[in-house]
Amino acid sequence: MSGARPDNMPDTAMVLAAGLGKRMRPITDTLPKPLVQVAGRTLIDRALDMLEHAGVGTAVVNVHYLADQMEAHLADRVTPHVIISDERDRLMDSAGGVIRALPHLGDAPFFILNADTFWLEGETSNLERLALAWDDATMDILLMVADTDQATGHSGSTDYRMDADGRLARDRGVAGGVIYAGAIVLNPRIFDGAGDEPQSLNTYFDAAERKGRLFGMKMDGAWITVGTPDAIAPAEAVVAAHGEQCDAG
């Protein structure tokens, strides 16, 4: 499924896993959302499995809600090496969580993954394809994006329009638009001077767009988001169908 490892393949990643998971209640009354299982595999392990498959060595995982359960679950994970970024004191939102974890992530471009979305690969590793598409000279942020017909569990509209060069412009609901699919490569220079306070990655997406430095890479395969309890069954059906295809091949 994968070719040669890209020379500029990031070796570190941030997995955003600290959210409250309110829309997943009542399951998340007693379980953090990243530990919800889809087809016998937790969401957090699915994210870490994708990083492992791509050869990423270190994953920083932030924790807040029911953090003890998260730490206990991740304690036995060997590959990638997991570092916990503790947000028990204050939920930092997406960008704030990344900024707090920067000492563990290094100065080179790194991946960010959402813990409540995952994908089933097509012919190639999407993280490897993100690395190959990354151009530090022209990009600040590169988003993995999906067409609506690749998505399961997505109830909203499209997020961006993408031009022939891959440059993104926010345009919700535009015909032929794409969905942000929960995986990123970015250069941490975009956080220079940022304070240790809750803040959203959307602020940084918009800043990169204004500079013409926000790009997208169309994913290969099927993208799945699990936001509510009734999204689990459709997700498991897609996983089962994907497995049958793999077995048949």
mmCIF file of C-alpha atoms in Angstrom:
data_model
loop_
_atom_site.group_PDB
_atom_site.id
_atom_site.type_symbol
_atom_site.label_atom_id
_atom_site.label_comp_id
_atom_site.label_asym_id
_atom_site.label_seq_id
_atom_site.Cartn_x
_atom_site.Cartn_y
_atom_site.Cartn_z
ATOM 1 C CA MET A 1 0.000 0.000 0.000
ATOM 2 C CA SER A 2 2.900 2.375 0.741
ATOM 3 C CA GLY A 3 5.894 3.274 -1.366
ATOM 4 C CA ALA A 4 9.247 4.603 -0.266
ATOM 5 C CA ARG A 5 9.085 6.841 2.801
ATOM 6 C CA PRO A 6 9.184 10.523 1.722
ATOM 7 C CA ASP A 7 12.422 12.298 2.601
ATOM 8 C CA ASN A 8 10.493 15.064 4.376
ATOM 9 C CA MET A 9 8.168 12.718 6.286
ATOM 10 C CA PRO A 10 7.415 14.260 9.707
ATOM 11 C CA ASP A 11 8.502 12.100 12.626
ATOM 12 C CA THR A 12 6.188 13.750 15.154
ATOM 13 C CA ALA A 13 2.432 14.247 15.366
ATOM 14 C CA MET A 14 -0.177 15.783 17.638
ATOM 15 C CA VAL A 15 -3.412 13.878 18.205
ATOM 16 C CA LEU A 16 -6.186 16.143 19.488
ATOM 17 C CA ALA A 17 -8.008 14.043 22.080
ATOM 18 C CA ALA A 18 -8.955 16.371 24.937
ATOM 19 C CA GLY A 19 -12.511 17.332 23.962
ATOM 20 C CA LEU A 20 -15.576 16.718 26.124
ATOM 21 C CA GLY A 21 -17.464 14.665 23.529
ATOM 22 C CA LYS A 22 -20.822 16.138 24.539
ATOM 23 C CA ARG A 23 -22.585 15.100 21.325
ATOM 24 C CA MET A 24 -21.608 11.474 22.008
ATOM 25 C CA ARG A 25 -23.593 11.310 25.259
ATOM 26 C CA PRO A 26 -24.703 9.127 26.984
ATOM 27 C CA ILE A 27 -21.695 7.009 25.947
ATOM 28 C CA THR A 28 -19.303 9.752 27.036
ATOM 29 C CA ASP A 29 -20.907 10.242 30.428
ATOM 30 C CA THR A 30 -18.415 7.662 31.686
ATOM 31 C CA LEU A 31 -15.984 7.231 28.769
ATOM 32 C CA PRO A 32 -13.771 9.773 26.997
ATOM 33 C CA LYS A 33 -14.727 10.036 23.352
ATOM 34 C CA PRO A 34 -11.346 8.819 21.999
ATOM 35 C CA LEU A 35 -11.967 5.501 23.795
ATOM 36 C CA VAL A 36 -15.259 4.914 21.972
ATOM 37 C CA GLN A 37 -14.910 1.800 19.819
ATOM 38 C CA VAL A 38 -15.761 1.459 16.148
ATOM 39 C CA ALA A 39 -15.635 -2.134 14.890
ATOM 40 C CA GLY A 40 -13.690 -3.255 17.944
ATOM 41 C CA ARG A 41 -10.987 -0.558 17.787
ATOM 42 C CA THR A 42 -10.941 2.663 19.793
ATOM 43 C CA LEU A 43 -10.858 5.962 17.929
ATOM 44 C CA ILE A 44 -7.556 6.943 19.543
ATOM 45 C CA ASP A 45 -5.952 3.657 18.516
ATOM 46 C CA ARG A 46 -7.185 4.112 14.958
ATOM 47 C CA ALA A 47 -5.418 7.500 14.845
ATOM 48 C CA LEU A 48 -2.240 6.041 16.328
ATOM 49 C CA ASP A 49 -2.420 3.052 13.968
ATOM 50 C CA MET A 50 -2.374 5.414 10.985
ATOM 51 C CA LEU A 51 0.675 7.179 12.369
ATOM 52 C CA GLU A 52 2.390 3.853 13.044
ATOM 53 C CA HIS A 53 1.628 2.662 9.511
ATOM 54 C CA ALA A 54 3.241 5.823 8.129
ATOM 55 C CA GLY A 55 6.363 5.370 10.266
ATOM 56 C CA VAL A 56 5.811 8.360 12.562
ATOM 57 C CA GLY A 57 7.903 7.845 15.674
ATOM 58 C CA THR A 58 6.307 10.093 18.308
ATOM 59 C CA ALA A 59 2.720 11.139 18.961
ATOM 60 C CA VAL A 60 1.726 13.759 21.512
ATOM 61 C CA VAL A 61 -1.814 13.169 22.801
ATOM 62 C CA ASN A 62 -3.557 15.850 24.838
ATOM 63 C CA VAL A 63 -5.928 14.823 27.632
ATOM 64 C CA HIS A 64 -8.502 16.655 29.733
ATOM 65 C CA TYR A 65 -11.865 14.899 30.190
ATOM 66 C CA LEU A 66 -11.575 11.606 32.098
ATOM 67 C CA ALA A 67 -7.842 11.926 31.576
ATOM 68 C CA ASP A 68 -6.949 9.046 33.900
ATOM 69 C CA GLN A 69 -8.733 6.615 31.575
ATOM 70 C CA MET A 70 -6.860 8.001 28.591
ATOM 71 C CA GLU A 71 -3.494 7.713 30.308
ATOM 72 C CA ALA A 72 -4.179 4.165 31.455
ATOM 73 C CA HIS A 73 -5.253 3.108 27.961
ATOM 74 C CA LEU A 74 -2.223 4.652 26.279
ATOM 75 C CA ALA A 75 0.342 3.402 28.803
ATOM 76 C CA ASP A 76 0.984 0.161 26.905
ATOM 77 C CA ARG A 77 1.256 1.702 23.447
ATOM 78 C CA VAL A 78 4.756 1.111 22.064
ATOM 79 C CA THR A 79 4.603 2.497 18.515
ATOM 80 C CA PRO A 80 4.390 5.362 18.025
ATOM 81 C CA HIS A 81 5.885 6.515 21.304
ATOM 82 C CA VAL A 82 3.128 8.431 23.104
ATOM 83 C CA ILE A 83 3.736 11.601 25.117
ATOM 84 C CA ILE A 84 0.826 12.918 27.184
ATOM 85 C CA SER A 85 0.132 16.648 27.108
ATOM 86 C CA ASP A 86 -1.868 17.294 30.257
ATOM 87 C CA GLU A 87 -4.751 19.768 30.027
ATOM 88 C CA ARG A 88 -6.518 18.731 33.219
ATOM 89 C CA ASP A 89 -6.176 22.289 34.528
ATOM 90 C CA ARG A 90 -7.695 23.985 31.490
ATOM 91 C CA LEU A 91 -9.141 22.832 28.183
ATOM 92 C CA MET A 92 -7.036 24.623 25.579
ATOM 93 C CA ASP A 93 -9.069 24.139 22.364
ATOM 94 C CA SER A 94 -7.378 22.876 19.190
ATOM 95 C CA ALA A 95 -4.620 25.436 18.589
ATOM 96 C CA GLY A 96 -4.083 26.057 22.295
ATOM 97 C CA GLY A 97 -3.502 22.350 22.818
ATOM 98 C CA VAL A 98 -0.934 22.251 20.032
ATOM 99 C CA ILE A 99 0.838 25.346 21.355
ATOM 100 C CA ARG A 100 1.091 23.848 24.839
ATOM 101 C CA ALA A 101 2.616 20.693 23.321
ATOM 102 C CA LEU A 102 5.153 22.483 21.089
ATOM 103 C CA PRO A 103 8.139 21.618 23.324
ATOM 104 C CA HIS A 104 7.487 17.947 22.474
ATOM 105 C CA LEU A 105 6.777 18.506 18.781
ATOM 106 C CA GLY A 106 9.984 20.219 17.653
ATOM 107 C CA ASP A 107 10.723 22.937 15.132
ATOM 108 C CA ALA A 108 10.143 20.963 11.930
ATOM 109 C CA PRO A 109 6.745 20.488 10.244
ATOM 110 C CA PHE A 110 4.553 17.905 11.992
ATOM 111 C CA PHE A 111 1.191 16.195 11.610
ATOM 112 C CA ILE A 112 -1.992 16.993 13.515
ATOM 113 C CA LEU A 113 -4.815 14.427 13.633
ATOM 114 C CA ASN A 114 -8.280 14.649 15.136
ATOM 115 C CA ALA A 115 -9.082 11.733 17.431
ATOM 116 C CA ASP A 116 -12.755 11.568 16.421
ATOM 117 C CA THR A 117 -12.185 11.034 12.699
ATOM 118 C CA PHE A 118 -10.295 8.356 10.817
ATOM 119 C CA TRP A 119 -9.972 7.029 7.327
ATOM 120 C CA LEU A 120 -9.623 3.794 5.426
ATOM 121 C CA GLU A 121 -6.692 4.012 3.043
ATOM 122 C CA GLY A 122 -6.975 3.709 -0.708
ATOM 123 C CA GLU A 123 -3.963 2.648 -2.752
ATOM 124 C CA THR A 124 -1.496 4.841 -0.843
ATOM 125 C CA SER A 125 -0.915 6.102 2.702
ATOM 126 C CA ASN A 126 -2.574 9.487 3.033
ATOM 127 C CA LEU A 127 -0.010 10.672 5.574
ATOM 128 C CA GLU A 128 2.766 9.822 3.140
ATOM 129 C CA ARG A 129 0.849 11.665 0.417
ATOM 130 C CA LEU A 130 0.539 14.696 2.710
ATOM 131 C CA ALA A 131 4.288 14.648 3.286
ATOM 132 C CA LEU A 132 4.963 14.399 -0.447
ATOM 133 C CA ALA A 133 2.589 17.295 -1.147
ATOM 134 C CA TRP A 134 4.112 19.554 1.515
ATOM 135 C CA ASP A 135 6.100 22.526 0.159
ATOM 136 C CA ASP A 136 7.577 24.567 2.978
ATOM 137 C CA ALA A 137 8.420 27.445 0.642
ATOM 138 C CA THR A 138 4.808 28.081 -0.380
ATOM 139 C CA MET A 139 2.719 26.589 2.449
ATOM 140 C CA ASP A 140 2.077 27.320 6.101
ATOM 141 C CA ILE A 141 -0.679 24.716 6.472
ATOM 142 C CA LEU A 142 -1.663 21.726 4.337
ATOM 143 C CA LEU A 143 -5.050 20.143 5.088
ATOM 144 C CA MET A 144 -6.167 16.692 4.059
ATOM 145 C CA VAL A 145 -9.542 17.200 2.382
ATOM 146 C CA ALA A 146 -12.268 14.889 1.116
ATOM 147 C CA ASP A 147 -15.107 14.990 -1.365
ATOM 148 C CA THR A 148 -18.561 14.554 0.123
ATOM 149 C CA ASP A 149 -18.941 11.146 -1.539
ATOM 150 C CA GLN A 150 -15.866 9.904 0.374
ATOM 151 C CA ALA A 151 -17.391 10.815 3.743
ATOM 152 C CA THR A 152 -19.446 8.804 6.249
ATOM 153 C CA GLY A 153 -21.016 10.498 9.271
ATOM 154 C CA HIS A 154 -20.577 14.041 7.968
ATOM 155 C CA SER A 155 -23.819 15.983 8.398
ATOM 156 C CA GLY A 156 -22.561 19.438 7.475
ATOM 157 C CA SER A 157 -21.736 21.119 4.203
ATOM 158 C CA THR A 158 -18.431 21.486 2.392
ATOM 159 C CA ASP A 159 -15.815 23.749 4.000
ATOM 160 C CA TYR A 160 -13.556 25.028 1.218
ATOM 161 C CA ARG A 161 -13.194 25.456 -2.499
ATOM 162 C CA MET A 162 -9.863 24.308 -3.863
ATOM 163 C CA ASP A 163 -8.204 25.665 -6.990
ATOM 164 C CA ALA A 164 -6.148 23.720 -9.509
ATOM 165 C CA ASP A 165 -2.959 24.330 -7.499
ATOM 166 C CA GLY A 166 -4.544 23.053 -4.274
ATOM 167 C CA ARG A 167 -4.927 26.489 -2.683
ATOM 168 C CA LEU A 168 -7.941 26.656 -0.359
ATOM 169 C CA ALA A 169 -10.505 29.396 0.221
ATOM 170 C CA ARG A 170 -13.214 29.085 2.859
ATOM 171 C CA ASP A 171 -16.559 28.792 1.105
ATOM 172 C CA ARG A 172 -19.084 26.745 3.070
ATOM 173 C CA GLY A 173 -21.565 24.781 1.014
ATOM 174 C CA VAL A 174 -20.062 25.648 -2.362
ATOM 175 C CA ALA A 175 -20.887 23.152 -5.117
ATOM 176 C CA GLY A 176 -17.857 20.976 -5.789
ATOM 177 C CA GLY A 177 -16.254 22.028 -2.533
ATOM 178 C CA VAL A 178 -14.279 19.835 -0.147
ATOM 179 C CA ILE A 179 -14.461 18.857 3.517
ATOM 180 C CA TYR A 180 -11.582 19.328 5.944
ATOM 181 C CA ALA A 181 -10.819 15.705 6.824
ATOM 182 C CA GLY A 182 -9.066 15.954 10.177
ATOM 183 C CA ALA A 183 -5.374 15.645 9.240
ATOM 184 C CA ILE A 184 -2.824 18.429 8.788
ATOM 185 C CA VAL A 185 0.808 19.143 8.098
ATOM 186 C CA LEU A 186 1.928 22.550 9.313
ATOM 187 C CA ASN A 187 5.068 24.474 10.118
ATOM 188 C CA PRO A 188 5.148 25.485 13.796
ATOM 189 C CA ARG A 189 6.490 28.936 12.860
ATOM 190 C CA ILE A 190 2.835 29.962 12.513
ATOM 191 C CA PHE A 191 2.594 29.877 16.324
ATOM 192 C CA ASP A 192 5.497 32.290 16.926
ATOM 193 C CA GLY A 193 4.450 34.720 19.633
ATOM 194 C CA ALA A 194 1.235 32.865 20.502
ATOM 195 C CA GLY A 195 0.153 32.889 24.128
ATOM 196 C CA ASP A 196 -0.682 29.919 26.345
ATOM 197 C CA GLU A 197 -4.443 30.367 26.148
ATOM 198 C CA PRO A 198 -7.387 28.539 24.594
ATOM 199 C CA GLN A 199 -7.612 29.218 20.855
ATOM 200 C CA SER A 200 -8.832 27.514 17.718
ATOM 201 C CA LEU A 201 -6.885 26.229 14.747
ATOM 202 C CA ASN A 202 -9.492 27.928 12.557
ATOM 203 C CA THR A 203 -7.814 31.247 13.406
ATOM 204 C CA TYR A 204 -4.576 29.942 11.920
ATOM 205 C CA PHE A 205 -6.325 28.402 8.911
ATOM 206 C CA ASP A 206 -7.841 31.814 8.146
ATOM 207 C CA ALA A 207 -4.514 33.617 8.610
ATOM 208 C CA ALA A 208 -2.774 31.190 6.231
ATOM 209 C CA GLU A 209 -5.606 31.635 3.710
ATOM 210 C CA ARG A 210 -5.220 35.411 3.762
ATOM 211 C CA LYS A 211 -1.538 34.956 2.895
ATOM 212 C CA GLY A 212 -2.318 32.454 0.128
ATOM 213 C CA ARG A 213 -0.466 29.787 2.120
ATOM 214 C CA LEU A 214 -3.356 27.428 3.005
ATOM 215 C CA PHE A 215 -3.463 24.368 0.753
ATOM 216 C CA GLY A 216 -5.381 21.111 0.520
ATOM 217 C CA MET A 217 -4.552 17.572 -0.563
ATOM 218 C CA LYS A 218 -7.418 15.369 -1.715
ATOM 219 C CA MET A 219 -7.356 12.131 0.273
ATOM 220 C CA ASP A 220 -7.489 8.649 -1.205
ATOM 221 C CA GLY A 221 -9.984 6.219 0.336
ATOM 222 C CA ALA A 222 -12.947 6.620 2.714
ATOM 223 C CA TRP A 223 -13.204 9.233 5.459
ATOM 224 C CA ILE A 224 -15.245 8.585 8.600
ATOM 225 C CA THR A 225 -16.317 10.975 11.337
ATOM 226 C CA VAL A 226 -17.998 9.717 14.496
ATOM 227 C CA GLY A 227 -19.702 12.616 16.250
ATOM 228 C CA THR A 228 -22.825 11.044 17.751
ATOM 229 C CA PRO A 229 -23.884 7.566 18.916
ATOM 230 C CA ASP A 230 -25.963 6.998 15.783
ATOM 231 C CA ALA A 231 -22.850 7.535 13.644
ATOM 232 C CA ILE A 232 -21.216 4.362 14.980
ATOM 233 C CA ALA A 233 -23.280 1.839 13.009
ATOM 234 C CA PRO A 234 -22.736 3.500 9.594
ATOM 235 C CA ALA A 235 -19.033 3.770 10.398
ATOM 236 C CA GLU A 236 -18.842 0.071 11.253
ATOM 237 C CA ALA A 237 -20.634 -0.806 8.014
ATOM 238 C CA VAL A 238 -18.022 1.067 5.982
ATOM 239 C CA VAL A 239 -15.189 -0.575 7.927
ATOM 240 C CA ALA A 240 -16.729 -4.007 7.283
ATOM 241 C CA ALA A 241 -17.140 -3.299 3.577
ATOM 242 C CA HIS A 242 -13.551 -2.070 3.343
ATOM 243 C CA GLY A 243 -12.318 -5.241 5.047
ATOM 244 C CA GLU A 244 -14.249 -7.425 2.637
ATOM 245 C CA GLN A 245 -12.661 -5.574 -0.272
ATOM 246 C CA CYS A 246 -9.191 -6.054 1.202
ATOM 247 C CA ASP A 247 -9.835 -9.761 1.812
ATOM 248 C CA ALA A 248 -11.119 -10.222 -1.718
ATOM 249 C CA GLY A 249 -8.012 -8.558 -3.144
#
